[in-house]
Amino acid sequence: MPMGEALRRCPDAIVVPCRHGRYASVSAEVFAIFRRFTPLVEGLSVDEAFLDVTASQALFGDGAVIARQIKDAVREETGLTASAGVAPCKFVAKIASDLRKPDGLVVVKVDDVRAFLDPLPMERMWGVGPKAAERLRAEHFATIGDLARAPLARLSSLLGSWGADVQALARGDDQRAVVPGRGAESIGAEETYDQDLTTRGEVERWLLDQSARVAQRLTKADVSGRVVVIKIKYADFSLKTRRVTLPESVRDTDSIFEAARGLLDRVAIEGHRVRLTGVSVGGLHPGAPTRGLFPDARQDRRQRLEAVVAEVADRFGGLGITRAALLTGGRSRAS
DNA sequence: TCTGGGGTCCTAGGACCC
DNA sequence: TCTGGGGTCCTAGGACCC
């Protein structure tokens, strides 16, 4: 729930700030442990990854042995428990790892895949969320086995072109390879406000703040992007997104904010109650922008300014340096 | 119960070009 | 001058995941 609501209900609550930097560094330690066993590590999120250990078994033992070693190393070196699933394909491994959290280890051998999947509720499947589950349930589907056995035409009429993929997965047929080193495809910042924003000025101030944070993260990750997206959620939770593809990629606060402000002309603000705003940059590629929207000298200064701001934030936490426009008379964040 | 913040992927329609 | 198919890019929205 929004922090404001939590504190209303629980005025004596102790609020502990998130430590994203800490989570990132522990995540790096854990991923480094994974890479001791195979270079084929595909990160899924900060705390989850696929490992292809097919070629590592001669060195370390079979999948179950490797999973045990990784769990032990993670516990010894970071103090964290980890859950693992060992299976012939990604889809089954993912389900297996979810089954006995925390500190679980579930092994599914090739010949046991169908027997393992069949009785599980279909909601266990990756990609079957509340909406799809509701539709399937109405047609009396309940387990993954039901999906595996259904006439394909029936699944296709319910799920469209996705039906065939779902059935293949339900039968344990997943040919997808483990693809290491996939970087982020977009980087964004957003906030839900404790009190709705009602004026364009307030919304712009937050978009500037969010643009600055995105610029910092882009700079730190050494990537730039051409697509700028804004997100506006109203008090009734309806959502609007507007995006623009720029002629050149960007990564500095001013360029991102200028694009965001332009997009703001295309959504209604005055007279509406805005509960959330967000800015993100996609279409990412490695490195600084090759050519900027501004003359070189100016672009160059912006780049250097952005690098310094990122470094200060890195050393002192949060926005060590910020813009004067962000310091005056605004409303506080919900969390 | 009403709803964090960070993402990914897919679809459908429109513009544009050859 | 009109028509059509195919490809690509862009945009908005939705479902889903951690």
mmCIF file of C-alpha atoms (C1' of nucleotides) in Angstrom:
data_model
loop_
_atom_site.group_PDB
_atom_site.id
_atom_site.type_symbol
_atom_site.label_atom_id
_atom_site.label_comp_id
_atom_site.label_asym_id
_atom_site.label_seq_id
_atom_site.Cartn_x
_atom_site.Cartn_y
_atom_site.Cartn_z
ATOM 1 C CA MET A 1 0.000 0.000 0.000
ATOM 2 C CA PRO A 2 1.160 3.600 -0.372
ATOM 3 C CA MET A 3 3.381 4.583 2.540
ATOM 4 C CA GLY A 4 0.994 7.401 3.493
ATOM 5 C CA GLU A 5 -1.837 4.929 3.910
ATOM 6 C CA ALA A 6 0.394 2.560 5.899
ATOM 7 C CA LEU A 7 1.361 5.337 8.314
ATOM 8 C CA ARG A 8 -2.237 6.420 8.737
ATOM 9 C CA ARG A 9 -3.194 2.922 9.784
ATOM 10 C CA CYS A 10 -0.025 2.323 11.745
ATOM 11 C CA PRO A 11 1.375 5.632 13.037
ATOM 12 C CA ASP A 12 4.112 3.965 15.089
ATOM 13 C CA ALA A 13 5.504 1.895 12.227
ATOM 14 C CA ILE A 14 9.242 2.078 11.715
ATOM 15 C CA VAL A 15 9.947 2.863 8.061
ATOM 16 C CA VAL A 16 13.106 1.335 6.672
ATOM 17 C CA PRO A 17 14.390 2.702 3.372
ATOM 18 C CA CYS A 18 15.090 0.415 0.429
ATOM 19 C CA ARG A 19 18.789 -0.266 -0.191
ATOM 20 C CA HIS A 20 18.858 -0.808 -3.919
ATOM 21 C CA GLY A 21 22.624 -0.365 -4.057
ATOM 22 C CA ARG A 22 23.060 -3.105 -1.463
ATOM 23 C CA TYR A 23 20.679 -5.451 -3.298
ATOM 24 C CA ALA A 24 22.592 -4.854 -6.529
ATOM 25 C CA SER A 25 25.960 -5.651 -4.953
ATOM 26 C CA VAL A 26 24.729 -8.836 -3.277
ATOM 27 C CA SER A 27 23.098 -9.817 -6.562
ATOM 28 C CA ALA A 28 26.482 -9.382 -8.275
ATOM 29 C CA GLU A 29 28.100 -11.663 -5.681
ATOM 30 C CA VAL A 30 25.480 -14.354 -6.255
ATOM 31 C CA PHE A 31 25.794 -14.119 -10.035
ATOM 32 C CA ALA A 32 29.584 -14.402 -9.695
ATOM 33 C CA ILE A 33 29.034 -17.706 -7.870
ATOM 34 C CA PHE A 34 26.801 -18.908 -10.739
ATOM 35 C CA ARG A 35 29.569 -18.107 -13.231
ATOM 36 C CA ARG A 36 32.038 -20.311 -11.382
ATOM 37 C CA PHE A 37 29.953 -23.248 -12.641
ATOM 38 C CA THR A 38 29.071 -22.135 -16.186
ATOM 39 C CA PRO A 39 29.442 -19.066 -18.403
ATOM 40 C CA LEU A 40 25.878 -19.687 -19.643
ATOM 41 C CA VAL A 41 24.003 -17.600 -17.056
ATOM 42 C CA GLU A 42 20.850 -15.769 -18.131
ATOM 43 C CA GLY A 43 19.683 -13.302 -15.506
ATOM 44 C CA LEU A 44 15.917 -13.014 -15.118
ATOM 45 C CA SER A 45 15.826 -10.442 -12.355
ATOM 46 C CA VAL A 46 17.975 -9.311 -9.469
ATOM 47 C CA ASP A 47 17.536 -12.653 -7.716
ATOM 48 C CA GLU A 48 16.867 -15.234 -10.404
ATOM 49 C CA ALA A 49 18.747 -16.786 -13.310
ATOM 50 C CA PHE A 50 18.811 -19.700 -15.716
ATOM 51 C CA LEU A 51 22.051 -21.688 -15.831
ATOM 52 C CA ASP A 52 22.861 -24.129 -18.633
ATOM 53 C CA VAL A 53 25.181 -26.645 -16.960
ATOM 54 C CA THR A 54 25.073 -29.263 -19.713
ATOM 55 C CA ALA A 55 28.781 -28.902 -20.429
ATOM 56 C CA SER A 56 29.791 -28.421 -16.785
ATOM 57 C CA GLN A 57 28.796 -31.846 -15.525
ATOM 58 C CA ALA A 58 32.086 -33.557 -16.334
ATOM 59 C CA LEU A 59 33.799 -31.034 -14.081
ATOM 60 C CA PHE A 60 31.358 -30.617 -11.195
ATOM 61 C CA GLY A 61 28.906 -33.526 -11.256
ATOM 62 C CA ASP A 62 25.301 -33.701 -12.457
ATOM 63 C CA GLY A 63 22.736 -30.900 -12.219
ATOM 64 C CA ALA A 64 21.569 -31.836 -8.744
ATOM 65 C CA VAL A 65 25.131 -31.876 -7.424
ATOM 66 C CA ILE A 66 25.862 -28.508 -8.994
ATOM 67 C CA ALA A 67 22.664 -27.001 -7.579
ATOM 68 C CA ARG A 68 23.632 -28.232 -4.113
ATOM 69 C CA GLN A 69 27.115 -26.720 -4.437
ATOM 70 C CA ILE A 70 25.697 -23.377 -5.593
ATOM 71 C CA LYS A 71 23.194 -23.263 -2.742
ATOM 72 C CA ASP A 72 25.974 -24.002 -0.247
ATOM 73 C CA ALA A 73 28.293 -21.378 -1.720
ATOM 74 C CA VAL A 74 25.541 -18.736 -1.719
ATOM 75 C CA ARG A 75 24.761 -19.459 1.928
ATOM 76 C CA GLU A 76 28.389 -19.442 3.038
ATOM 77 C CA GLU A 77 29.395 -16.342 1.106
ATOM 78 C CA THR A 78 26.294 -14.148 1.383
ATOM 79 C CA GLY A 79 24.244 -15.653 4.198
ATOM 80 C CA LEU A 80 21.245 -16.042 1.882
ATOM 81 C CA THR A 81 19.160 -19.115 1.184
ATOM 82 C CA ALA A 82 18.407 -19.968 -2.431
ATOM 83 C CA SER A 83 15.941 -22.246 -4.198
ATOM 84 C CA ALA A 84 16.865 -24.256 -7.267
ATOM 85 C CA GLY A 85 15.072 -26.296 -9.912
ATOM 86 C CA VAL A 86 17.004 -28.795 -12.044
ATOM 87 C CA ALA A 87 15.348 -29.959 -15.267
ATOM 88 C CA PRO A 88 15.949 -30.647 -18.975
ATOM 89 C CA CYS A 89 14.492 -27.264 -20.045
ATOM 90 C CA LYS A 90 13.975 -23.719 -18.784
ATOM 91 C CA PHE A 91 10.222 -23.927 -18.369
ATOM 92 C CA VAL A 92 10.299 -26.995 -16.120
ATOM 93 C CA ALA A 93 13.340 -25.752 -14.176
ATOM 94 C CA LYS A 94 11.528 -22.501 -13.396
ATOM 95 C CA ILE A 95 8.438 -24.291 -12.090
ATOM 96 C CA ALA A 96 10.585 -26.705 -10.091
ATOM 97 C CA SER A 97 12.486 -23.854 -8.435
ATOM 98 C CA ASP A 98 9.223 -22.155 -7.417
ATOM 99 C CA LEU A 99 7.849 -25.284 -5.802
ATOM 100 C CA ARG A 100 9.689 -25.401 -2.481
ATOM 101 C CA LYS A 101 10.713 -21.885 -1.584
ATOM 102 C CA PRO A 102 12.679 -20.974 0.395
ATOM 103 C CA ASP A 103 15.794 -23.123 0.382
ATOM 104 C CA GLY A 104 14.285 -25.725 -1.961
ATOM 105 C CA LEU A 105 15.930 -28.110 -4.397
ATOM 106 C CA VAL A 106 13.663 -29.919 -6.843
ATOM 107 C CA VAL A 107 15.074 -32.219 -9.532
ATOM 108 C CA VAL A 108 12.993 -33.370 -12.516
ATOM 109 C CA LYS A 109 14.520 -36.027 -14.753
ATOM 110 C CA VAL A 110 13.745 -36.223 -18.487
ATOM 111 C CA ASP A 111 11.457 -39.218 -18.116
ATOM 112 C CA ASP A 112 9.547 -37.642 -15.244
ATOM 113 C CA VAL A 113 8.677 -34.335 -16.889
ATOM 114 C CA ARG A 114 5.111 -35.205 -17.905
ATOM 115 C CA ALA A 115 4.304 -36.859 -14.587
ATOM 116 C CA PHE A 116 5.739 -33.836 -12.785
ATOM 117 C CA LEU A 117 3.791 -31.231 -14.783
ATOM 118 C CA ASP A 118 0.448 -33.025 -15.200
ATOM 119 C CA PRO A 119 -1.095 -32.566 -11.735
ATOM 120 C CA LEU A 120 0.107 -28.978 -11.181
ATOM 121 C CA PRO A 121 -2.479 -26.181 -11.324
ATOM 122 C CA MET A 122 -2.211 -24.321 -14.611
ATOM 123 C CA GLU A 123 -1.539 -21.034 -12.760
ATOM 124 C CA ARG A 124 1.938 -22.412 -12.093
ATOM 125 C CA MET A 125 2.696 -21.911 -15.743
ATOM 126 C CA TRP A 126 4.729 -18.950 -16.735
ATOM 127 C CA GLY A 127 2.485 -16.598 -18.675
ATOM 128 C CA VAL A 128 -0.816 -17.866 -17.278
ATOM 129 C CA GLY A 129 -1.873 -14.969 -15.095
ATOM 130 C CA PRO A 130 -5.235 -14.015 -13.595
ATOM 131 C CA LYS A 131 -6.883 -13.150 -16.939
ATOM 132 C CA ALA A 132 -5.873 -16.252 -18.867
ATOM 133 C CA ALA A 133 -6.570 -18.469 -15.859
ATOM 134 C CA GLU A 134 -10.096 -17.096 -15.563
ATOM 135 C CA ARG A 135 -10.788 -17.745 -19.234
ATOM 136 C CA LEU A 136 -9.391 -21.290 -19.029
ATOM 137 C CA ARG A 137 -11.158 -22.078 -15.798
ATOM 138 C CA ALA A 138 -14.484 -21.108 -17.365
ATOM 139 C CA GLU A 139 -13.785 -23.853 -19.923
ATOM 140 C CA HIS A 140 -13.068 -26.355 -17.140
ATOM 141 C CA PHE A 141 -9.314 -26.424 -17.448
ATOM 142 C CA ALA A 142 -7.609 -26.833 -14.080
ATOM 143 C CA THR A 143 -4.213 -28.515 -14.390
ATOM 144 C CA ILE A 144 -1.241 -28.305 -16.721
ATOM 145 C CA GLY A 145 -2.165 -31.833 -17.787
ATOM 146 C CA ASP A 146 -5.576 -30.566 -18.958
ATOM 147 C CA LEU A 147 -3.776 -28.093 -21.224
ATOM 148 C CA ALA A 148 -1.421 -30.786 -22.497
ATOM 149 C CA ARG A 149 -4.303 -33.082 -23.483
ATOM 150 C CA ALA A 150 -6.774 -30.534 -24.892
ATOM 151 C CA PRO A 151 -7.533 -30.405 -28.616
ATOM 152 C CA LEU A 152 -5.262 -27.691 -29.983
ATOM 153 C CA ALA A 153 -8.153 -25.986 -31.782
ATOM 154 C CA ARG A 154 -9.878 -25.395 -28.463
ATOM 155 C CA LEU A 155 -6.800 -23.815 -26.872
ATOM 156 C CA SER A 156 -6.220 -21.698 -29.958
ATOM 157 C CA SER A 157 -9.749 -20.320 -29.907
ATOM 158 C CA LEU A 158 -9.295 -19.408 -26.238
ATOM 159 C CA LEU A 159 -5.747 -18.037 -26.351
ATOM 160 C CA GLY A 160 -5.101 -17.178 -29.987
ATOM 161 C CA SER A 161 -1.719 -17.878 -31.503
ATOM 162 C CA TRP A 162 -0.370 -18.369 -28.010
ATOM 163 C CA GLY A 163 -2.407 -21.587 -27.617
ATOM 164 C CA ALA A 164 0.085 -23.745 -29.500
ATOM 165 C CA ASP A 165 2.995 -22.462 -27.403
ATOM 166 C CA VAL A 166 1.101 -23.092 -24.180
ATOM 167 C CA GLN A 167 0.334 -26.637 -25.195
ATOM 168 C CA ALA A 168 3.947 -27.344 -26.128
ATOM 169 C CA LEU A 169 5.117 -26.024 -22.759
ATOM 170 C CA ALA A 170 2.422 -27.986 -20.929
ATOM 171 C CA ARG A 171 3.849 -31.095 -22.590
ATOM 172 C CA GLY A 172 7.317 -30.178 -21.366
ATOM 173 C CA ASP A 173 8.490 -29.246 -24.850
ATOM 174 C CA ASP A 174 10.612 -26.112 -24.444
ATOM 175 C CA GLN A 175 13.509 -25.653 -26.871
ATOM 176 C CA ARG A 176 14.522 -22.162 -25.740
ATOM 177 C CA ALA A 177 18.240 -21.790 -25.143
ATOM 178 C CA VAL A 178 19.834 -20.105 -22.157
ATOM 179 C CA VAL A 179 21.001 -16.738 -23.527
ATOM 180 C CA PRO A 180 23.693 -15.142 -21.345
ATOM 181 C CA GLY A 181 24.305 -11.454 -20.894
ATOM 182 C CA ARG A 182 21.051 -9.942 -21.939
ATOM 183 C CA GLY A 183 21.155 -6.345 -20.771
ATOM 184 C CA ALA A 184 18.121 -4.239 -19.893
ATOM 185 C CA GLU A 185 15.938 -3.086 -22.794
ATOM 186 C CA SER A 186 14.582 -0.051 -20.986
ATOM 187 C CA ILE A 187 15.297 1.944 -17.829
ATOM 188 C CA GLY A 188 12.629 3.932 -16.017
ATOM 189 C CA ALA A 189 11.518 5.671 -12.842
ATOM 190 C CA GLU A 190 7.997 6.141 -11.556
ATOM 191 C CA GLU A 191 6.137 7.117 -8.415
ATOM 192 C CA THR A 192 2.730 6.745 -6.857
ATOM 193 C CA TYR A 193 1.807 9.860 -4.890
ATOM 194 C CA ASP A 194 0.224 9.976 -1.518
ATOM 195 C CA GLN A 195 -1.748 13.041 -2.620
ATOM 196 C CA ASP A 196 -2.881 13.335 -6.230
ATOM 197 C CA LEU A 197 -1.170 15.916 -8.422
ATOM 198 C CA THR A 198 -3.595 18.356 -10.029
ATOM 199 C CA THR A 199 -1.540 20.892 -11.964
ATOM 200 C CA ARG A 200 0.721 20.631 -14.957
ATOM 201 C CA GLY A 201 3.456 22.389 -12.972
ATOM 202 C CA GLU A 202 3.501 19.694 -10.301
ATOM 203 C CA VAL A 203 3.517 16.938 -12.884
ATOM 204 C CA GLU A 204 6.408 18.570 -14.756
ATOM 205 C CA ARG A 205 8.456 18.886 -11.588
ATOM 206 C CA TRP A 206 8.148 15.167 -10.938
ATOM 207 C CA LEU A 207 8.885 14.303 -14.542
ATOM 208 C CA LEU A 208 12.077 16.356 -14.221
ATOM 209 C CA ASP A 209 13.026 14.483 -11.048
ATOM 210 C CA GLN A 210 12.335 11.153 -12.725
ATOM 211 C CA SER A 211 14.206 12.202 -15.883
ATOM 212 C CA ALA A 212 17.222 13.016 -13.696
ATOM 213 C CA ARG A 213 17.120 9.611 -12.022
ATOM 214 C CA VAL A 214 16.779 7.796 -15.330
ATOM 215 C CA ALA A 215 19.684 9.817 -16.779
ATOM 216 C CA GLN A 216 21.795 8.826 -13.813
ATOM 217 C CA ARG A 217 21.061 5.146 -14.237
ATOM 218 C CA LEU A 218 21.623 5.272 -18.000
ATOM 219 C CA THR A 219 24.968 6.968 -17.436
ATOM 220 C CA LYS A 220 25.967 4.472 -14.782
ATOM 221 C CA ALA A 221 25.033 1.549 -17.026
ATOM 222 C CA ASP A 222 26.785 3.292 -19.939
ATOM 223 C CA VAL A 223 23.818 2.975 -22.304
ATOM 224 C CA SER A 224 21.711 5.470 -24.282
ATOM 225 C CA GLY A 225 18.275 5.172 -25.841
ATOM 226 C CA ARG A 226 16.071 6.697 -28.511
ATOM 227 C CA VAL A 227 12.591 6.002 -27.129
ATOM 228 C CA VAL A 228 11.199 8.176 -24.329
ATOM 229 C CA VAL A 229 7.949 7.078 -22.666
ATOM 230 C CA ILE A 230 5.829 8.841 -20.068
ATOM 231 C CA LYS A 231 3.227 7.136 -17.944
ATOM 232 C CA ILE A 232 0.314 8.905 -16.257
ATOM 233 C CA LYS A 233 -2.073 7.091 -13.943
ATOM 234 C CA TYR A 234 -5.192 8.904 -12.754
ATOM 235 C CA ALA A 235 -7.046 8.628 -9.457
ATOM 236 C CA ASP A 236 -9.407 6.095 -11.047
ATOM 237 C CA PHE A 237 -6.323 3.966 -11.923
ATOM 238 C CA SER A 238 -6.799 4.357 -15.643
ATOM 239 C CA LEU A 239 -3.414 4.500 -17.321
ATOM 240 C CA LYS A 240 -2.082 6.545 -20.233
ATOM 241 C CA THR A 241 1.281 6.088 -21.895
ATOM 242 C CA ARG A 242 2.753 8.321 -24.583
ATOM 243 C CA ARG A 243 6.003 7.660 -26.370
ATOM 244 C CA VAL A 244 8.253 9.245 -28.905
ATOM 245 C CA THR A 245 11.154 7.891 -30.904
ATOM 246 C CA LEU A 246 13.832 10.557 -31.106
ATOM 247 C CA PRO A 247 16.064 11.068 -34.135
ATOM 248 C CA GLU A 248 19.131 10.480 -31.937
ATOM 249 C CA SER A 249 19.667 8.530 -28.754
ATOM 250 C CA VAL A 250 19.967 10.411 -25.461
ATOM 251 C CA ARG A 251 21.010 9.852 -21.869
ATOM 252 C CA ASP A 252 21.110 13.322 -20.240
ATOM 253 C CA THR A 253 18.447 14.832 -17.978
ATOM 254 C CA ASP A 254 17.595 17.806 -20.195
ATOM 255 C CA SER A 255 17.052 15.800 -23.372
ATOM 256 C CA ILE A 256 14.913 13.211 -21.601
ATOM 257 C CA PHE A 257 12.906 15.861 -19.795
ATOM 258 C CA GLU A 258 12.340 17.897 -22.961
ATOM 259 C CA ALA A 259 10.932 14.833 -24.689
ATOM 260 C CA ALA A 260 8.812 13.968 -21.638
ATOM 261 C CA ARG A 261 7.405 17.482 -21.444
ATOM 262 C CA GLY A 262 6.518 17.353 -25.127
ATOM 263 C CA LEU A 263 4.634 14.110 -24.536
ATOM 264 C CA LEU A 264 2.747 15.713 -21.676
ATOM 265 C CA ASP A 265 0.924 17.933 -24.210
ATOM 266 C CA ARG A 266 -0.812 14.791 -25.421
ATOM 267 C CA VAL A 267 -2.468 13.789 -22.116
ATOM 268 C CA ALA A 268 -5.045 15.641 -20.031
ATOM 269 C CA ILE A 269 -3.642 17.022 -16.776
ATOM 270 C CA GLU A 270 -5.388 20.216 -15.659
ATOM 271 C CA GLY A 271 -8.621 19.326 -13.879
ATOM 272 C CA HIS A 272 -7.575 15.692 -13.448
ATOM 273 C CA ARG A 273 -6.170 13.934 -10.419
ATOM 274 C CA VAL A 274 -2.849 12.308 -11.237
ATOM 275 C CA ARG A 275 -1.799 9.511 -8.894
ATOM 276 C CA LEU A 276 1.332 8.280 -10.662
ATOM 277 C CA THR A 277 3.845 9.626 -13.116
ATOM 278 C CA GLY A 278 6.739 7.837 -14.738
ATOM 279 C CA VAL A 279 9.486 8.315 -17.298
ATOM 280 C CA SER A 280 11.421 5.616 -19.056
ATOM 281 C CA VAL A 281 13.944 5.363 -21.864
ATOM 282 C CA GLY A 282 14.012 2.363 -24.193
ATOM 283 C CA GLY A 283 15.563 1.364 -27.486
ATOM 284 C CA LEU A 284 18.841 1.130 -25.588
ATOM 285 C CA HIS A 285 22.264 0.606 -27.075
ATOM 286 C CA PRO A 286 25.663 0.518 -25.342
ATOM 287 C CA GLY A 287 27.703 3.677 -24.922
ATOM 288 C CA ALA A 288 27.052 7.398 -25.045
ATOM 289 C CA PRO A 289 24.872 8.948 -27.760
ATOM 290 C CA THR A 290 26.793 9.017 -31.013
ATOM 291 C CA ARG A 291 25.374 12.397 -31.960
ATOM 292 C CA GLY A 292 23.267 14.590 -29.729
ATOM 293 C CA LEU A 293 20.228 16.767 -30.276
ATOM 294 C CA PHE A 294 22.346 19.757 -29.361
ATOM 295 C CA PRO A 295 25.552 21.212 -30.773
ATOM 296 C CA ASP A 296 28.544 19.179 -29.765
ATOM 297 C CA ALA A 297 30.030 21.494 -27.134
ATOM 298 C CA ARG A 298 26.727 21.762 -25.299
ATOM 299 C CA GLN A 299 26.064 18.055 -25.559
ATOM 300 C CA ASP A 300 29.526 17.410 -24.258
ATOM 301 C CA ARG A 301 28.970 19.586 -21.190
ATOM 302 C CA ARG A 302 25.686 17.822 -20.463
ATOM 303 C CA GLN A 303 27.394 14.458 -20.669
ATOM 304 C CA ARG A 304 30.133 15.511 -18.274
ATOM 305 C CA LEU A 305 27.636 17.083 -15.871
ATOM 306 C CA GLU A 306 25.602 13.880 -15.915
ATOM 307 C CA ALA A 307 28.709 11.790 -15.189
ATOM 308 C CA VAL A 308 29.648 13.957 -12.211
ATOM 309 C CA VAL A 309 26.106 13.891 -10.803
ATOM 310 C CA ALA A 310 26.068 10.102 -11.134
ATOM 311 C CA GLU A 311 29.411 9.809 -9.380
ATOM 312 C CA VAL A 312 28.344 12.034 -6.489
ATOM 313 C CA ALA A 313 25.117 10.080 -6.076
ATOM 314 C CA ASP A 314 27.144 6.896 -6.100
ATOM 315 C CA ARG A 315 29.460 8.082 -3.357
ATOM 316 C CA PHE A 316 26.994 9.869 -1.104
ATOM 317 C CA GLY A 317 23.736 8.032 -1.846
ATOM 318 C CA GLY A 318 20.509 9.216 -3.426
ATOM 319 C CA LEU A 319 20.555 12.477 -5.354
ATOM 320 C CA GLY A 320 23.700 14.001 -3.900
ATOM 321 C CA ILE A 321 23.414 16.820 -6.409
ATOM 322 C CA THR A 322 20.026 17.877 -7.670
ATOM 323 C CA ARG A 323 18.361 20.688 -9.544
ATOM 324 C CA ALA A 324 17.150 23.862 -7.857
ATOM 325 C CA ALA A 325 13.770 23.334 -9.535
ATOM 326 C CA LEU A 326 13.365 20.169 -7.515
ATOM 327 C CA LEU A 327 14.029 21.742 -4.133
ATOM 328 C CA THR A 328 11.120 24.158 -3.830
ATOM 329 C CA GLY A 329 7.551 23.687 -2.667
ATOM 330 C CA GLY A 330 6.695 20.238 -3.955
ATOM 331 C CA ARG A 331 4.802 17.371 -2.492
ATOM 332 C CA SER A 332 6.618 14.476 -1.005
ATOM 333 C CA ARG A 333 6.781 11.040 -2.484
ATOM 334 C CA ALA A 334 4.490 8.329 -1.235
ATOM 335 C CA SER A 335 7.427 6.175 -0.310
ATOM 336 C "C1'" DT B 1 -8.074 -5.667 -0.860
ATOM 337 C "C1'" DC B 2 -8.833 -1.981 -4.069
ATOM 338 C "C1'" DT B 3 -3.446 -0.758 -6.821
ATOM 339 C "C1'" DG B 4 4.692 -0.575 -5.599
ATOM 340 C "C1'" DG B 5 8.184 -0.060 -8.742
ATOM 341 C "C1'" DG B 6 10.830 -2.199 -11.929
ATOM 342 C "C1'" DG B 7 10.552 -4.518 -16.057
ATOM 343 C "C1'" DT B 8 9.301 -7.889 -20.654
ATOM 344 C "C1'" DC B 9 6.611 -9.378 -24.479
ATOM 345 C "C1'" DC B 10 2.749 -9.289 -27.641
ATOM 346 C "C1'" DT B 11 -0.850 -7.297 -30.611
ATOM 347 C "C1'" DA B 12 -3.155 -4.318 -33.719
ATOM 348 C "C1'" DG B 13 -3.477 -0.448 -36.484
ATOM 349 C "C1'" DG B 14 -1.445 3.255 -39.153
ATOM 350 C "C1'" DA B 15 2.206 5.494 -41.916
ATOM 351 C "C1'" DC B 16 5.371 4.931 -45.294
ATOM 352 C "C1'" DC B 17 8.199 2.861 -48.929
ATOM 353 C "C1'" DC B 18 9.164 -0.160 -52.859
ATOM 354 C "C1'" DT C 1 -3.513 6.898 -62.713
ATOM 355 C "C1'" DC C 2 -4.875 3.146 -59.896
ATOM 356 C "C1'" DT C 3 -4.145 -1.139 -57.286
ATOM 357 C "C1'" DG C 4 -2.001 -4.444 -54.400
ATOM 358 C "C1'" DG C 5 1.296 -7.043 -51.653
ATOM 359 C "C1'" DG C 6 5.085 -7.058 -48.559
ATOM 360 C "C1'" DG C 7 8.182 -5.117 -45.329
ATOM 361 C "C1'" DT C 8 9.495 -1.942 -41.674
ATOM 362 C "C1'" DC C 9 8.869 1.336 -38.206
ATOM 363 C "C1'" DC C 10 6.116 3.548 -34.829
ATOM 364 C "C1'" DT C 11 2.528 3.940 -31.219
ATOM 365 C "C1'" DA C 12 -0.839 2.621 -27.436
ATOM 366 C "C1'" DG C 13 -2.453 -0.638 -24.574
ATOM 367 C "C1'" DG C 14 -2.713 -4.962 -22.109
ATOM 368 C "C1'" DA C 15 -1.118 -9.158 -19.810
ATOM 369 C "C1'" DC C 16 2.274 -10.857 -17.181
ATOM 370 C "C1'" DC C 17 6.443 -11.450 -14.011
ATOM 371 C "C1'" DC C 18 9.634 -10.496 -9.778
#
